[in-house]
């Protein structure tokens, strides 16, 4: 758990550095959301994650459809938009990052926690927070006209994308025909290998590009990722890192 939380800390610090000079009224890469809206959304989802880690999140009767989750997030942002000054909003988000890290470190990494689409391991919850924070850091950087260098910590996000492929297929009403392997390269040249060598479907290429595809920020066709095997096209179409 410590390794994931350290990666999450680094990602949160990268975002904090951006927010020092950010104009929260600028549009972000999220359609219809300003930079301030993205910060508010991250504050909301961090609060949910803290409640989950502390055992305060109620169980869900059924996995909600993806559209319902997105609509709910948008409604929360719309309801609270403009209630706080920019400085208050950034302070709220930063306070939540500290509380989230404390709550995650207090968890058994394998403990099952309630989340918006069922239960997941505490370690997986921490990794989803890393993934979402990275995604929205990019959305904010885009609005500011800033390019951020990809970091080796994104390996955790690629691993999450690989491990949750069965869930991604299920959410789309599809069935995997067999195991999938990722053979990727990180920004520092390190191999990001996930899955067995005998897997019939293999995705090869740049690990950061895979993370962008899994975040639904870049279409697979705009990358140099190459897939072989029966599920290659479907993997690149459905891979995701969130509920």
PDB file of C-alpha atoms in Angstrom:
ATOM      1  CA  UNK A   1       0.000   0.000   0.000  1.00  0.00           C
ATOM      2  CA  UNK A   2       2.844   2.388   0.815  1.00  0.00           C
ATOM      3  CA  UNK A   3       4.139   2.270  -2.776  1.00  0.00           C
ATOM      4  CA  UNK A   4       0.748   3.156  -4.246  1.00  0.00           C
ATOM      5  CA  UNK A   5       0.113   5.913  -1.716  1.00  0.00           C
ATOM      6  CA  UNK A   6       3.551   7.378  -2.444  1.00  0.00           C
ATOM      7  CA  UNK A   7       2.706   7.436  -6.152  1.00  0.00           C
ATOM      8  CA  UNK A   8      -0.633   9.056  -5.326  1.00  0.00           C
ATOM      9  CA  UNK A   9       1.169  11.650  -3.192  1.00  0.00           C
ATOM     10  CA  UNK A  10       3.495  12.513  -6.057  1.00  0.00           C
ATOM     11  CA  UNK A  11       0.559  12.898  -8.429  1.00  0.00           C
ATOM     12  CA  UNK A  12      -1.327  15.108  -5.996  1.00  0.00           C
ATOM     13  CA  UNK A  13       1.778  17.257  -5.533  1.00  0.00           C
ATOM     14  CA  UNK A  14       2.097  17.676  -9.310  1.00  0.00           C
ATOM     15  CA  UNK A  15      -1.482  18.933  -9.416  1.00  0.00           C
ATOM     16  CA  UNK A  16      -0.937  21.204  -6.414  1.00  0.00           C
ATOM     17  CA  UNK A  17       1.994  22.835  -8.195  1.00  0.00           C
ATOM     18  CA  UNK A  18      -0.248  23.593 -11.187  1.00  0.00           C
ATOM     19  CA  UNK A  19      -2.991  25.073  -9.026  1.00  0.00           C
ATOM     20  CA  UNK A  20      -0.632  27.664  -7.532  1.00  0.00           C
ATOM     21  CA  UNK A  21      -0.897  29.708 -10.739  1.00  0.00           C
ATOM     22  CA  UNK A  22      -4.103  28.309 -12.272  1.00  0.00           C
ATOM     23  CA  UNK A  23      -7.010  30.505 -13.303  1.00  0.00           C
ATOM     24  CA  UNK A  24      -9.865  28.320 -12.077  1.00  0.00           C
ATOM     25  CA  UNK A  25     -12.295  29.976 -14.476  1.00  0.00           C
ATOM     26  CA  UNK A  26     -10.453  28.729 -17.559  1.00  0.00           C
ATOM     27  CA  UNK A  27     -12.068  25.813 -19.426  1.00  0.00           C
ATOM     28  CA  UNK A  28     -10.506  22.404 -18.819  1.00  0.00           C
ATOM     29  CA  UNK A  29     -10.293  19.459 -21.192  1.00  0.00           C
ATOM     30  CA  UNK A  30     -13.509  18.136 -19.589  1.00  0.00           C
ATOM     31  CA  UNK A  31     -16.358  19.344 -21.773  1.00  0.00           C
ATOM     32  CA  UNK A  32     -18.477  21.897 -19.933  1.00  0.00           C
ATOM     33  CA  UNK A  33     -16.209  22.040 -16.891  1.00  0.00           C
ATOM     34  CA  UNK A  34     -13.832  24.800 -15.869  1.00  0.00           C
ATOM     35  CA  UNK A  35     -10.565  24.053 -14.088  1.00  0.00           C
ATOM     36  CA  UNK A  36     -12.338  24.918 -10.841  1.00  0.00           C
ATOM     37  CA  UNK A  37     -15.085  22.400 -11.648  1.00  0.00           C
ATOM     38  CA  UNK A  38     -12.462  19.678 -12.070  1.00  0.00           C
ATOM     39  CA  UNK A  39     -10.925  20.558  -8.693  1.00  0.00           C
ATOM     40  CA  UNK A  40     -14.393  20.434  -7.122  1.00  0.00           C
ATOM     41  CA  UNK A  41     -15.031  17.022  -8.686  1.00  0.00           C
ATOM     42  CA  UNK A  42     -11.737  15.707  -7.315  1.00  0.00           C
ATOM     43  CA  UNK A  43     -12.675  17.018  -3.867  1.00  0.00           C
ATOM     44  CA  UNK A  44     -16.010  15.176  -4.120  1.00  0.00           C
ATOM     45  CA  UNK A  45     -14.455  11.877  -5.199  1.00  0.00           C
ATOM     46  CA  UNK A  46     -11.719  12.112  -2.580  1.00  0.00           C
ATOM     47  CA  UNK A  47     -14.438  12.542   0.061  1.00  0.00           C
ATOM     48  CA  UNK A  48     -16.128   9.388  -1.262  1.00  0.00           C
ATOM     49  CA  UNK A  49     -12.836   7.488  -1.169  1.00  0.00           C
ATOM     50  CA  UNK A  50     -12.169   8.593   2.424  1.00  0.00           C
ATOM     51  CA  UNK A  51     -15.631   7.393   3.434  1.00  0.00           C
ATOM     52  CA  UNK A  52     -14.958   4.090   1.671  1.00  0.00           C
ATOM     53  CA  UNK A  53     -11.587   3.574   3.367  1.00  0.00           C
ATOM     54  CA  UNK A  54     -13.150   4.363   6.743  1.00  0.00           C
ATOM     55  CA  UNK A  55     -16.084   1.981   6.187  1.00  0.00           C
ATOM     56  CA  UNK A  56     -18.688   4.754   5.984  1.00  0.00           C
ATOM     57  CA  UNK A  57     -19.824   4.313   2.390  1.00  0.00           C
ATOM     58  CA  UNK A  58     -23.164   2.445   2.150  1.00  0.00           C
ATOM     59  CA  UNK A  59     -23.456  -0.644  -0.016  1.00  0.00           C
ATOM     60  CA  UNK A  60     -25.082  -0.266  -3.415  1.00  0.00           C
ATOM     61  CA  UNK A  61     -28.012  -2.449  -4.450  1.00  0.00           C
ATOM     62  CA  UNK A  62     -26.772  -2.794  -8.032  1.00  0.00           C
ATOM     63  CA  UNK A  63     -23.980  -1.502 -10.213  1.00  0.00           C
ATOM     64  CA  UNK A  64     -25.264   1.768 -11.717  1.00  0.00           C
ATOM     65  CA  UNK A  65     -24.960   2.318 -15.470  1.00  0.00           C
ATOM     66  CA  UNK A  66     -21.948   4.371 -16.563  1.00  0.00           C
ATOM     67  CA  UNK A  67     -24.153   7.248 -17.652  1.00  0.00           C
ATOM     68  CA  UNK A  68     -25.737   7.466 -14.215  1.00  0.00           C
ATOM     69  CA  UNK A  69     -22.323   7.774 -12.553  1.00  0.00           C
ATOM     70  CA  UNK A  70     -21.268  10.533 -14.947  1.00  0.00           C
ATOM     71  CA  UNK A  71     -24.581  12.350 -14.565  1.00  0.00           C
ATOM     72  CA  UNK A  72     -24.312  12.149 -10.799  1.00  0.00           C
ATOM     73  CA  UNK A  73     -20.814  13.639 -10.827  1.00  0.00           C
ATOM     74  CA  UNK A  74     -21.977  16.469 -13.083  1.00  0.00           C
ATOM     75  CA  UNK A  75     -24.969  17.177 -10.846  1.00  0.00           C
ATOM     76  CA  UNK A  76     -22.767  17.398  -7.740  1.00  0.00           C
ATOM     77  CA  UNK A  77     -20.459  19.878  -9.442  1.00  0.00           C
ATOM     78  CA  UNK A  78     -23.385  21.960 -10.705  1.00  0.00           C
ATOM     79  CA  UNK A  79     -24.947  22.070  -7.238  1.00  0.00           C
ATOM     80  CA  UNK A  80     -21.813  23.420  -5.534  1.00  0.00           C
ATOM     81  CA  UNK A  81     -20.325  25.495  -8.357  1.00  0.00           C
ATOM     82  CA  UNK A  82     -19.463  29.004  -7.142  1.00  0.00           C
ATOM     83  CA  UNK A  83     -20.131  28.371  -3.456  1.00  0.00           C
ATOM     84  CA  UNK A  84     -16.450  28.763  -2.528  1.00  0.00           C
ATOM     85  CA  UNK A  85     -13.728  31.130  -3.604  1.00  0.00           C
ATOM     86  CA  UNK A  86     -10.893  29.728  -5.683  1.00  0.00           C
ATOM     87  CA  UNK A  87      -8.538  29.731  -2.689  1.00  0.00           C
ATOM     88  CA  UNK A  88     -11.124  27.980  -0.520  1.00  0.00           C
ATOM     89  CA  UNK A  89     -11.750  25.357  -3.174  1.00  0.00           C
ATOM     90  CA  UNK A  90      -8.057  24.560  -3.629  1.00  0.00           C
ATOM     91  CA  UNK A  91      -7.610  24.403   0.163  1.00  0.00           C
ATOM     92  CA  UNK A  92     -10.583  22.033   0.409  1.00  0.00           C
ATOM     93  CA  UNK A  93      -9.076  19.726  -2.188  1.00  0.00           C
ATOM     94  CA  UNK A  94      -5.629  19.759  -0.576  1.00  0.00           C
ATOM     95  CA  UNK A  95      -7.055  19.008   2.886  1.00  0.00           C
ATOM     96  CA  UNK A  96      -8.848  16.050   1.355  1.00  0.00           C
ATOM     97  CA  UNK A  97      -5.630  14.691  -0.141  1.00  0.00           C
ATOM     98  CA  UNK A  98      -4.011  14.516   3.297  1.00  0.00           C
ATOM     99  CA  UNK A  99      -7.077  12.848   4.821  1.00  0.00           C
ATOM    100  CA  UNK A 100      -7.279  10.368   1.947  1.00  0.00           C
ATOM    101  CA  UNK A 101      -3.670   9.286   2.287  1.00  0.00           C
ATOM    102  CA  UNK A 102      -4.070   8.786   6.037  1.00  0.00           C
ATOM    103  CA  UNK A 103      -7.222   6.724   5.523  1.00  0.00           C
ATOM    104  CA  UNK A 104      -5.648   4.532   2.833  1.00  0.00           C
ATOM    105  CA  UNK A 105      -2.500   3.851   4.857  1.00  0.00           C
ATOM    106  CA  UNK A 106      -4.680   2.682   7.747  1.00  0.00           C
ATOM    107  CA  UNK A 107      -6.264  -0.007   5.533  1.00  0.00           C
ATOM    108  CA  UNK A 108      -5.221  -3.594   4.995  1.00  0.00           C
ATOM    109  CA  UNK A 109      -4.292  -3.530   1.264  1.00  0.00           C
ATOM    110  CA  UNK A 110      -6.440  -6.597   0.589  1.00  0.00           C
ATOM    111  CA  UNK A 111      -9.478  -5.438   2.615  1.00  0.00           C
ATOM    112  CA  UNK A 112     -12.663  -5.230   0.554  1.00  0.00           C
ATOM    113  CA  UNK A 113     -14.106  -1.730   0.482  1.00  0.00           C
ATOM    114  CA  UNK A 114     -17.400  -0.429  -0.818  1.00  0.00           C
ATOM    115  CA  UNK A 115     -17.219   1.757  -3.918  1.00  0.00           C
ATOM    116  CA  UNK A 116     -19.719   3.284  -6.336  1.00  0.00           C
ATOM    117  CA  UNK A 117     -19.845   0.142  -8.493  1.00  0.00           C
ATOM    118  CA  UNK A 118     -19.513  -2.659  -5.936  1.00  0.00           C
ATOM    119  CA  UNK A 119     -16.555  -3.606  -3.768  1.00  0.00           C
ATOM    120  CA  UNK A 120     -12.844  -3.518  -4.450  1.00  0.00           C
ATOM    121  CA  UNK A 121      -9.575  -4.059  -2.596  1.00  0.00           C
ATOM    122  CA  UNK A 122      -8.150  -1.113  -0.657  1.00  0.00           C
ATOM    123  CA  UNK A 123      -5.033  -1.216  -2.833  1.00  0.00           C
ATOM    124  CA  UNK A 124      -7.223  -0.995  -5.942  1.00  0.00           C
ATOM    125  CA  UNK A 125      -9.104   1.978  -4.493  1.00  0.00           C
ATOM    126  CA  UNK A 126      -5.780   3.738  -3.926  1.00  0.00           C
ATOM    127  CA  UNK A 127      -4.764   3.026  -7.518  1.00  0.00           C
ATOM    128  CA  UNK A 128      -8.051   4.340  -8.887  1.00  0.00           C
ATOM    129  CA  UNK A 129      -7.443   7.560  -6.974  1.00  0.00           C
ATOM    130  CA  UNK A 130      -3.988   7.778  -8.572  1.00  0.00           C
ATOM    131  CA  UNK A 131      -5.529   7.184 -11.999  1.00  0.00           C
ATOM    132  CA  UNK A 132      -8.300   9.756 -11.618  1.00  0.00           C
ATOM    133  CA  UNK A 133      -5.957  12.372 -10.170  1.00  0.00           C
ATOM    134  CA  UNK A 134      -3.572  11.852 -13.092  1.00  0.00           C
ATOM    135  CA  UNK A 135      -6.389  12.062 -15.644  1.00  0.00           C
ATOM    136  CA  UNK A 136      -7.698  15.315 -14.224  1.00  0.00           C
ATOM    137  CA  UNK A 137      -4.224  16.764 -13.754  1.00  0.00           C
ATOM    138  CA  UNK A 138      -3.935  16.390 -17.514  1.00  0.00           C
ATOM    139  CA  UNK A 139      -7.341  18.009 -18.027  1.00  0.00           C
ATOM    140  CA  UNK A 140      -6.249  21.006 -15.959  1.00  0.00           C
ATOM    141  CA  UNK A 141      -2.815  21.234 -17.599  1.00  0.00           C
ATOM    142  CA  UNK A 142      -4.538  21.284 -20.991  1.00  0.00           C
ATOM    143  CA  UNK A 143      -6.644  24.248 -19.933  1.00  0.00           C
ATOM    144  CA  UNK A 144      -3.517  26.062 -18.772  1.00  0.00           C
ATOM    145  CA  UNK A 145      -1.558  25.275 -21.937  1.00  0.00           C
ATOM    146  CA  UNK A 146       1.010  23.289 -19.942  1.00  0.00           C
ATOM    147  CA  UNK A 147       2.692  20.061 -21.063  1.00  0.00           C
ATOM    148  CA  UNK A 148       3.596  17.653 -18.285  1.00  0.00           C
ATOM    149  CA  UNK A 149       6.311  15.025 -18.619  1.00  0.00           C
ATOM    150  CA  UNK A 150       4.974  11.479 -18.037  1.00  0.00           C
ATOM    151  CA  UNK A 151       6.381   9.742 -14.966  1.00  0.00           C
ATOM    152  CA  UNK A 152       7.227   6.088 -14.172  1.00  0.00           C
ATOM    153  CA  UNK A 153       4.439   6.033 -11.555  1.00  0.00           C
ATOM    154  CA  UNK A 154       1.979   5.630 -14.431  1.00  0.00           C
ATOM    155  CA  UNK A 155       2.966   1.951 -14.404  1.00  0.00           C
ATOM    156  CA  UNK A 156       0.446   1.509 -11.578  1.00  0.00           C
ATOM    157  CA  UNK A 157      -2.287   2.891 -13.842  1.00  0.00           C
ATOM    158  CA  UNK A 158      -1.356   0.560 -16.703  1.00  0.00           C
ATOM    159  CA  UNK A 159      -1.430  -2.347 -14.257  1.00  0.00           C
ATOM    160  CA  UNK A 160      -4.877  -1.279 -13.053  1.00  0.00           C
ATOM    161  CA  UNK A 161      -6.115  -1.129 -16.646  1.00  0.00           C
ATOM    162  CA  UNK A 162      -4.871  -4.670 -17.227  1.00  0.00           C
ATOM    163  CA  UNK A 163      -6.238  -6.142 -14.009  1.00  0.00           C
ATOM    164  CA  UNK A 164      -9.688  -4.643 -14.498  1.00  0.00           C
ATOM    165  CA  UNK A 165     -10.178  -5.805 -18.089  1.00  0.00           C
ATOM    166  CA  UNK A 166     -12.788  -8.434 -17.057  1.00  0.00           C
ATOM    167  CA  UNK A 167     -14.792  -5.654 -15.384  1.00  0.00           C
ATOM    168  CA  UNK A 168     -14.407  -3.397 -18.445  1.00  0.00           C
ATOM    169  CA  UNK A 169     -15.694  -6.146 -20.738  1.00  0.00           C
ATOM    170  CA  UNK A 170     -18.598  -6.883 -18.403  1.00  0.00           C
ATOM    171  CA  UNK A 171     -19.599  -3.199 -18.297  1.00  0.00           C
ATOM    172  CA  UNK A 172     -19.868  -3.262 -22.090  1.00  0.00           C
ATOM    173  CA  UNK A 173     -21.817  -6.530 -22.161  1.00  0.00           C
ATOM    174  CA  UNK A 174     -18.893  -8.397 -23.749  1.00  0.00           C
ATOM    175  CA  UNK A 175     -17.117 -11.654 -22.915  1.00  0.00           C
ATOM    176  CA  UNK A 176     -13.364 -12.123 -23.057  1.00  0.00           C
ATOM    177  CA  UNK A 177     -12.324 -15.101 -25.156  1.00  0.00           C
ATOM    178  CA  UNK A 178      -9.160 -15.620 -23.119  1.00  0.00           C
ATOM    179  CA  UNK A 179      -6.370 -13.973 -21.109  1.00  0.00           C
ATOM    180  CA  UNK A 180      -4.753 -10.735 -22.267  1.00  0.00           C
ATOM    181  CA  UNK A 181      -1.141  -9.625 -21.887  1.00  0.00           C
ATOM    182  CA  UNK A 182       0.297  -6.111 -22.007  1.00  0.00           C
ATOM    183  CA  UNK A 183       3.869  -5.702 -23.257  1.00  0.00           C
ATOM    184  CA  UNK A 184       4.488  -1.998 -22.796  1.00  0.00           C
ATOM    185  CA  UNK A 185       7.395   0.403 -22.376  1.00  0.00           C
ATOM    186  CA  UNK A 186       7.421   3.118 -19.715  1.00  0.00           C
ATOM    187  CA  UNK A 187       8.679   6.679 -20.166  1.00  0.00           C
ATOM    188  CA  UNK A 188      12.022   5.711 -18.631  1.00  0.00           C
ATOM    189  CA  UNK A 189      12.436   2.727 -20.955  1.00  0.00           C
ATOM    190  CA  UNK A 190      11.383   0.158 -18.336  1.00  0.00           C
ATOM    191  CA  UNK A 191       9.304  -2.825 -19.418  1.00  0.00           C
ATOM    192  CA  UNK A 192       5.712  -2.803 -18.212  1.00  0.00           C
ATOM    193  CA  UNK A 193       4.751  -6.439 -18.663  1.00  0.00           C
ATOM    194  CA  UNK A 194       1.419  -7.735 -17.377  1.00  0.00           C
ATOM    195  CA  UNK A 195      -0.108 -11.125 -18.134  1.00  0.00           C
ATOM    196  CA  UNK A 196       1.241 -14.515 -19.154  1.00  0.00           C
ATOM    197  CA  UNK A 197       3.353 -15.161 -22.216  1.00  0.00           C
ATOM    198  CA  UNK A 198       0.748 -17.713 -23.338  1.00  0.00           C
ATOM    199  CA  UNK A 199      -2.056 -15.136 -23.488  1.00  0.00           C
ATOM    200  CA  UNK A 200      -3.764 -15.290 -26.912  1.00  0.00           C
ATOM    201  CA  UNK A 201      -4.309 -11.514 -27.006  1.00  0.00           C
ATOM    202  CA  UNK A 202      -1.344  -9.155 -26.587  1.00  0.00           C
ATOM    203  CA  UNK A 203      -1.212  -5.345 -26.580  1.00  0.00           C
ATOM    204  CA  UNK A 204       2.199  -3.836 -27.321  1.00  0.00           C
ATOM    205  CA  UNK A 205       3.494  -0.279 -27.375  1.00  0.00           C
ATOM    206  CA  UNK A 206       3.994   2.820 -25.286  1.00  0.00           C
ATOM    207  CA  UNK A 207       2.735   2.489 -21.727  1.00  0.00           C
ATOM    208  CA  UNK A 208       1.754   6.130 -21.415  1.00  0.00           C
ATOM    209  CA  UNK A 209      -0.319   5.874 -24.589  1.00  0.00           C
ATOM    210  CA  UNK A 210      -2.101   2.889 -23.075  1.00  0.00           C
ATOM    211  CA  UNK A 211      -2.875   4.977 -19.979  1.00  0.00           C
ATOM    212  CA  UNK A 212      -4.284   7.761 -22.162  1.00  0.00           C
ATOM    213  CA  UNK A 213      -6.483   5.267 -24.030  1.00  0.00           C
ATOM    214  CA  UNK A 214      -7.686   3.751 -20.732  1.00  0.00           C
ATOM    215  CA  UNK A 215      -8.535   7.240 -19.482  1.00  0.00           C
ATOM    216  CA  UNK A 216     -10.633   7.819 -22.630  1.00  0.00           C
ATOM    217  CA  UNK A 217      -8.638  10.925 -23.455  1.00  0.00           C
ATOM    218  CA  UNK A 218      -6.997   9.560 -26.637  1.00  0.00           C
ATOM    219  CA  UNK A 219      -8.637   7.211 -29.184  1.00  0.00           C
ATOM    220  CA  UNK A 220      -6.693   3.969 -29.785  1.00  0.00           C
ATOM    221  CA  UNK A 221      -6.355   4.862 -33.465  1.00  0.00           C
ATOM    222  CA  UNK A 222      -4.383   7.986 -32.563  1.00  0.00           C
ATOM    223  CA  UNK A 223      -1.665   5.919 -30.877  1.00  0.00           C
ATOM    224  CA  UNK A 224       1.012   3.485 -32.011  1.00  0.00           C
ATOM    225  CA  UNK A 225      -0.383   0.706 -29.815  1.00  0.00           C
ATOM    226  CA  UNK A 226      -0.551  -2.644 -31.601  1.00  0.00           C
ATOM    227  CA  UNK A 227      -2.835  -5.494 -30.625  1.00  0.00           C
ATOM    228  CA  UNK A 228      -2.799  -9.093 -31.778  1.00  0.00           C
ATOM    229  CA  UNK A 229      -5.184 -11.915 -30.985  1.00  0.00           C
ATOM    230  CA  UNK A 230      -8.939 -12.426 -30.847  1.00  0.00           C
ATOM    231  CA  UNK A 231      -9.743  -9.667 -28.344  1.00  0.00           C
ATOM    232  CA  UNK A 232      -7.198  -7.038 -29.409  1.00  0.00           C
ATOM    233  CA  UNK A 233      -9.677  -4.578 -30.907  1.00  0.00           C
ATOM    234  CA  UNK A 234     -12.147  -4.993 -28.066  1.00  0.00           C
ATOM    235  CA  UNK A 235      -9.462  -4.507 -25.387  1.00  0.00           C
ATOM    236  CA  UNK A 236      -8.427  -1.147 -26.801  1.00  0.00           C
ATOM    237  CA  UNK A 237     -12.070  -0.126 -27.153  1.00  0.00           C
ATOM    238  CA  UNK A 238     -13.212  -0.948 -23.597  1.00  0.00           C
ATOM    239  CA  UNK A 239     -10.092  -0.656 -21.385  1.00  0.00           C
ATOM    240  CA  UNK A 240     -10.736   1.757 -18.497  1.00  0.00           C
ATOM    241  CA  UNK A 241      -9.470   2.764 -15.075  1.00  0.00           C
ATOM    242  CA  UNK A 242     -12.640   3.939 -13.310  1.00  0.00           C
ATOM    243  CA  UNK A 243     -16.095   2.691 -12.324  1.00  0.00           C
TER     244      UNK A 243
END
